[in-house]
CSV table of C-alpha atoms and ligand atoms in Angstrom, one decimal:
chain,number,residue,atom,x,y,z
Y,19,UNK,CA,0.0,0.0,0.0
Y,20,UNK,CA,1.1,3.5,-0.8
Y,21,UNK,CA,1.0,5.4,2.5
Y,22,UNK,CA,2.1,8.8,1.1
Y,23,UNK,CA,-1.1,10.8,0.6
Y,24,UNK,CA,-1.2,13.6,-2.0
Y,25,UNK,CA,-1.9,17.0,-0.4
Y,26,UNK,CA,-5.4,18.3,-0.2
Y,27,UNK,CA,-6.4,20.4,-3.3
Y,28,UNK,CA,-6.4,24.1,-2.4
Y,29,UNK,CA,-10.1,24.5,-3.1
Y,30,UNK,CA,-10.9,22.0,-0.3
Y,31,UNK,CA,-11.2,23.0,3.4
Y,32,UNK,CA,-10.8,19.6,5.1
Y,33,UNK,CA,-11.4,15.9,4.8
Y,34,UNK,CA,-14.8,15.2,6.4
Y,35,UNK,CA,-14.9,11.4,6.1
Y,36,UNK,CA,-11.8,9.4,5.4
Y,37,UNK,CA,-11.5,6.2,3.4
Y,38,UNK,CA,-11.4,3.8,6.3
Y,39,UNK,CA,-14.5,5.3,7.9
Y,40,UNK,CA,-16.3,5.1,4.5
Y,41,UNK,CA,-15.3,1.5,4.0
Y,42,UNK,CA,-16.4,0.5,7.5
Y,43,UNK,CA,-19.8,2.3,7.2
Y,44,UNK,CA,-20.5,0.8,3.8
Y,45,UNK,CA,-19.9,-2.7,5.2
Y,46,UNK,CA,-22.3,-2.0,8.0
Y,47,UNK,CA,-25.0,-0.7,5.5
Y,48,UNK,CA,-24.5,-3.9,3.4
Y,49,UNK,CA,-24.9,-6.0,6.5
Y,50,UNK,CA,-28.2,-4.2,7.2
Y,51,UNK,CA,-29.4,-4.7,3.6
Y,52,UNK,CA,-28.4,-8.4,3.6
Y,53,UNK,CA,-30.4,-8.9,6.8
Y,54,UNK,CA,-33.5,-6.9,5.8
Y,55,UNK,CA,-33.9,-8.6,2.3
Y,56,UNK,CA,-32.7,-12.1,3.3
Y,57,UNK,CA,-36.1,-13.7,2.6
Y,58,UNK,CA,-37.1,-12.1,-0.6
Y,59,UNK,CA,-38.1,-14.3,-3.5
Y,60,UNK,CA,-37.1,-12.2,-6.5
Y,61,UNK,CA,-33.7,-10.5,-6.6
Y,62,UNK,CA,-33.5,-7.0,-5.1
Y,63,UNK,CA,-33.2,-4.3,-7.7
Y,64,UNK,CA,-30.8,-1.6,-6.7
Y,65,UNK,CA,-31.4,1.6,-8.7
Y,66,UNK,CA,-28.5,4.1,-8.6
Y,67,UNK,CA,-29.1,7.7,-9.4
Y,68,UNK,CA,-26.4,8.9,-11.8
Y,69,UNK,CA,-23.8,10.2,-11.7
Y,70,UNK,CA,-23.2,10.8,-8.0
Y,71,UNK,CA,-24.1,7.3,-6.7
Y,72,UNK,CA,-21.8,5.2,-8.9
Y,73,UNK,CA,-19.0,4.7,-6.4
Y,74,UNK,CA,-21.2,4.1,-3.4
Y,75,UNK,CA,-23.2,1.6,-5.5
Y,76,UNK,CA,-20.0,-0.2,-6.6
Y,77,UNK,CA,-18.7,-0.6,-3.0
Y,78,UNK,CA,-22.1,-1.5,-1.7
Y,79,UNK,CA,-23.1,-4.2,-4.2
Y,80,UNK,CA,-19.7,-6.0,-3.8
Y,81,UNK,CA,-20.6,-6.6,-0.2
Y,82,UNK,CA,-24.1,-8.0,-0.8
Y,83,UNK,CA,-24.8,-11.7,-0.3
Y,84,UNK,CA,-28.5,-11.6,-1.3
Y,85,UNK,CA,-29.6,-12.1,-4.9
Y,86,UNK,CA,-29.6,-8.6,-6.6
Y,87,UNK,CA,-29.6,-6.8,-9.9
Y,88,UNK,CA,-27.9,-3.4,-10.5
Y,89,UNK,CA,-29.6,-0.7,-12.5
Y,90,UNK,CA,-29.2,3.0,-12.9
Y,91,UNK,CA,-31.3,6.1,-13.8
Y,92,UNK,CA,-30.4,9.6,-14.8
Y,93,UNK,CA,-32.5,12.6,-13.7
Y,94,UNK,CA,-32.2,16.3,-14.0
Y,95,UNK,CA,-33.5,18.8,-11.5
Y,96,UNK,CA,-34.3,22.4,-12.1
Y,97,UNK,CA,-34.2,24.7,-9.1
Y,98,UNK,CA,-36.9,27.3,-9.4
Y,99,UNK,CA,-35.5,30.8,-8.7
Y,100,UNK,CA,-36.2,32.0,-5.2
Y,101,UNK,CA,-37.5,28.6,-3.9
Y,102,UNK,CA,-35.7,25.6,-2.5
Y,103,UNK,CA,-38.0,23.2,-4.5
Y,104,UNK,CA,-36.4,21.6,-7.5
Y,105,UNK,CA,-38.5,20.1,-10.3
Y,106,UNK,CA,-37.3,16.6,-11.2
Y,107,UNK,CA,-37.4,15.0,-14.6
Y,108,UNK,CA,-36.4,11.5,-15.6
Y,109,UNK,CA,-33.7,11.6,-18.4
Y,110,UNK,CA,-32.9,7.8,-18.5
Y,111,UNK,CA,-35.2,5.2,-17.0
Y,112,UNK,CA,-34.2,1.8,-15.6
Y,113,UNK,CA,-33.6,-1.1,-18.0
Y,114,UNK,CA,-35.3,-3.5,-15.6
Y,115,UNK,CA,-39.1,-3.8,-15.2
Y,116,UNK,CA,-39.5,-2.9,-11.5
Y,117,UNK,CA,-43.0,-4.5,-11.2
Y,118,UNK,CA,-43.2,-7.3,-8.7
Y,119,UNK,CA,-39.7,-6.5,-7.2
Y,120,UNK,CA,-38.4,-5.0,-4.0
Y,121,UNK,CA,-36.5,-1.8,-5.1
Y,122,UNK,CA,-33.7,0.0,-3.3
Y,123,UNK,CA,-32.8,3.4,-4.6
Y,124,UNK,CA,-29.2,4.2,-4.1
Y,125,UNK,CA,-28.4,7.9,-3.8
Y,126,UNK,CA,-25.2,9.9,-3.0
Y,127,UNK,CA,-26.8,12.6,-0.8
Y,128,UNK,CA,-30.1,13.7,0.5
Y,129,UNK,CA,-30.4,17.5,0.3
Y,130,UNK,CA,-33.8,19.1,-0.2
Y,131,UNK,CA,-35.5,15.7,-0.7
Y,132,UNK,CA,-37.0,16.5,-4.1
Y,133,UNK,CA,-35.1,13.9,-6.0
Y,134,UNK,CA,-35.9,11.0,-3.7
Y,135,UNK,CA,-39.5,11.9,-3.0
Y,136,UNK,CA,-40.0,12.1,-6.8
Y,137,UNK,CA,-38.4,8.7,-7.3
Y,138,UNK,CA,-40.2,7.0,-4.4
Y,139,UNK,CA,-43.5,8.2,-5.9
Y,140,UNK,CA,-42.6,7.2,-9.5
Y,141,UNK,CA,-41.3,3.7,-8.7
Y,142,UNK,CA,-44.1,3.1,-6.1
Y,143,UNK,CA,-46.7,3.6,-9.0
Y,144,UNK,CA,-45.1,0.7,-11.0
Y,145,UNK,CA,-46.4,-2.2,-9.0
Y,146,UNK,CA,-43.2,-2.7,-7.0
Y,147,UNK,CA,-43.4,-4.8,-3.8
Y,148,UNK,CA,-41.5,-2.1,-1.9
Y,149,UNK,CA,-39.4,1.0,-2.6
Y,150,UNK,CA,-36.8,1.9,0.0
Y,151,UNK,CA,-33.7,4.2,0.0
Y,152,UNK,CA,-30.0,3.9,0.8
Y,153,UNK,CA,-28.4,7.3,1.0
Y,154,UNK,CA,-24.7,7.7,1.6
Y,155,UNK,CA,-24.9,11.2,3.0
Y,156,UNK,CA,-27.7,13.2,4.6
Y,157,UNK,CA,-27.8,17.0,5.2
Y,158,UNK,CA,-30.7,17.3,7.7
Y,159,UNK,CA,-30.4,21.1,7.8
Y,160,UNK,CA,-31.4,21.2,4.1
Y,161,UNK,CA,-34.5,19.1,4.1
Y,162,UNK,CA,-37.6,20.6,2.5
Y,163,UNK,CA,-39.6,17.6,1.6
Y,164,UNK,CA,-39.7,14.8,4.2
Y,165,UNK,CA,-38.2,11.5,2.9
Y,166,UNK,CA,-38.0,8.1,4.7
Y,167,UNK,CA,-34.4,6.8,4.6
Y,168,UNK,CA,-34.0,3.1,5.5
Y,169,UNK,CA,-30.2,3.0,5.1
Y,170,UNK,CA,-28.1,6.1,5.9
Y,171,UNK,CA,-24.3,6.4,5.8
Y,172,UNK,CA,-23.5,9.6,7.5
Y,173,UNK,CA,-25.2,12.8,8.6
Y,174,UNK,CA,-23.2,15.9,7.6
Y,175,UNK,CA,-23.5,19.7,8.2
Y,176,UNK,CA,-24.8,22.1,5.6
Y,177,UNK,CA,-21.6,22.4,3.6
Y,178,UNK,CA,-20.8,21.5,-0.1
Y,179,UNK,CA,-19.0,18.2,-0.2
Y,180,UNK,CA,-17.1,16.4,-2.9
Y,181,UNK,CA,-15.5,13.0,-3.5
Y,182,UNK,CA,-16.7,9.4,-3.4
Y,183,UNK,CA,-18.9,10.1,-6.4
Y,184,UNK,CA,-19.9,13.7,-5.5
Y,185,UNK,CA,-18.7,16.6,-7.5
Y,186,UNK,CA,-18.6,20.4,-7.8
Y,187,UNK,CA,-18.9,21.2,-11.5
Y,188,UNK,CA,-17.6,17.7,-12.3
Y,189,UNK,CA,-14.5,18.3,-10.1
Y,190,UNK,CA,-13.2,16.0,-7.4
Y,191,UNK,CA,-15.8,13.2,-8.1
Y,192,UNK,CA,-13.2,10.4,-7.8
Y,193,UNK,CA,-11.5,11.4,-4.6
Y,194,UNK,CA,-11.5,8.4,-2.3
Y,195,UNK,CA,-12.7,10.5,0.7
Y,196,UNK,CA,-15.4,13.1,1.4
Y,197,UNK,CA,-14.0,16.6,1.6
Y,198,UNK,CA,-15.6,20.0,2.3
Y,199,UNK,CA,-15.2,22.6,-0.4
Y,200,UNK,CA,-14.1,26.2,0.3
Y,201,UNK,CA,-17.1,28.3,-0.9
Y,202,UNK,CA,-16.3,30.3,-4.1
Y,203,UNK,CA,-15.9,34.1,-3.6
H,4,LIG,P1,-32.1,17.0,-3.5
H,4,LIG,O1,-33.1,16.6,-4.6
H,4,LIG,O2,-32.2,18.5,-3.2
H,4,LIG,O3,-32.2,16.1,-2.3
H,4,LIG,O4,-30.7,16.9,-4.1
H,4,LIG,C1,-29.9,15.9,-4.1
H,4,LIG,C2,-28.9,16.1,-5.2
H,4,LIG,O5,-28.2,17.3,-5.1
H,4,LIG,C3,-27.8,15.0,-5.0
H,4,LIG,O6,-28.1,13.8,-5.6
H,4,LIG,C4,-26.5,15.7,-5.5
H,4,LIG,O7,-26.4,15.5,-6.9
H,4,LIG,C5,-26.8,17.2,-5.3
H,4,LIG,N1,-26.0,17.7,-4.1
H,4,LIG,C6,-26.6,18.2,-3.0
H,4,LIG,N2,-25.7,18.5,-2.1
H,4,LIG,C7,-24.5,18.2,-2.6
H,4,LIG,C8,-23.1,18.4,-2.2
H,4,LIG,O8,-22.8,18.8,-1.1
H,4,LIG,N3,-22.1,17.9,-3.0
H,4,LIG,C9,-22.4,17.4,-4.3
H,4,LIG,N4,-23.7,17.2,-4.7
H,4,LIG,C10,-24.7,17.7,-3.9
H,5,LIG,MG1,-27.3,12.9,-7.1
């Protein structure tokens, strides 16, 4: 293992969650998911929300022992000026037919809640057996629409974070840790 760490980029304030803590927490979440769905008949369909969830998804599914299928969707959200409420639109749907399956939505971060509440509603209307959510990060201070989270990685303060799939204008998405950005002046 290379133990020499590159210095923190100068637009980042600090590391909020390091690699070891991430790995430990993802294993715990996988254990919880394995336990919760151990008796299902059809494979669990995990639906990752692109792009932010792809690294969390990759780490999570490699720790699952239950039968499962990986799928992804792409959405876009428009923030209306002056309000916190974003309008969500599906850009790319799942390949799988979700009807008759337990579905687990895999998201990088819960902010206002508009993305997840839209997805829970949309997938719930497709004859799914259940729709639950695994969210790597949660910013409780930002919630506008209440959303039920069954599997939550970490609660974080109201700061912009990057790494482990999350970006700022496509920057820092592939950092192995979660870091806090220094706000732009
Ligand atoms: P929501 O619909 O407001 O809950 O927004 C969730 C989406 O906003 C996430 O899937 C992210 O794409 C994005 N987002 C919110 N906060 C952050 C952050 O701190 N860093 C990177 N992306 C974020
Ligand atoms: Mg996202």
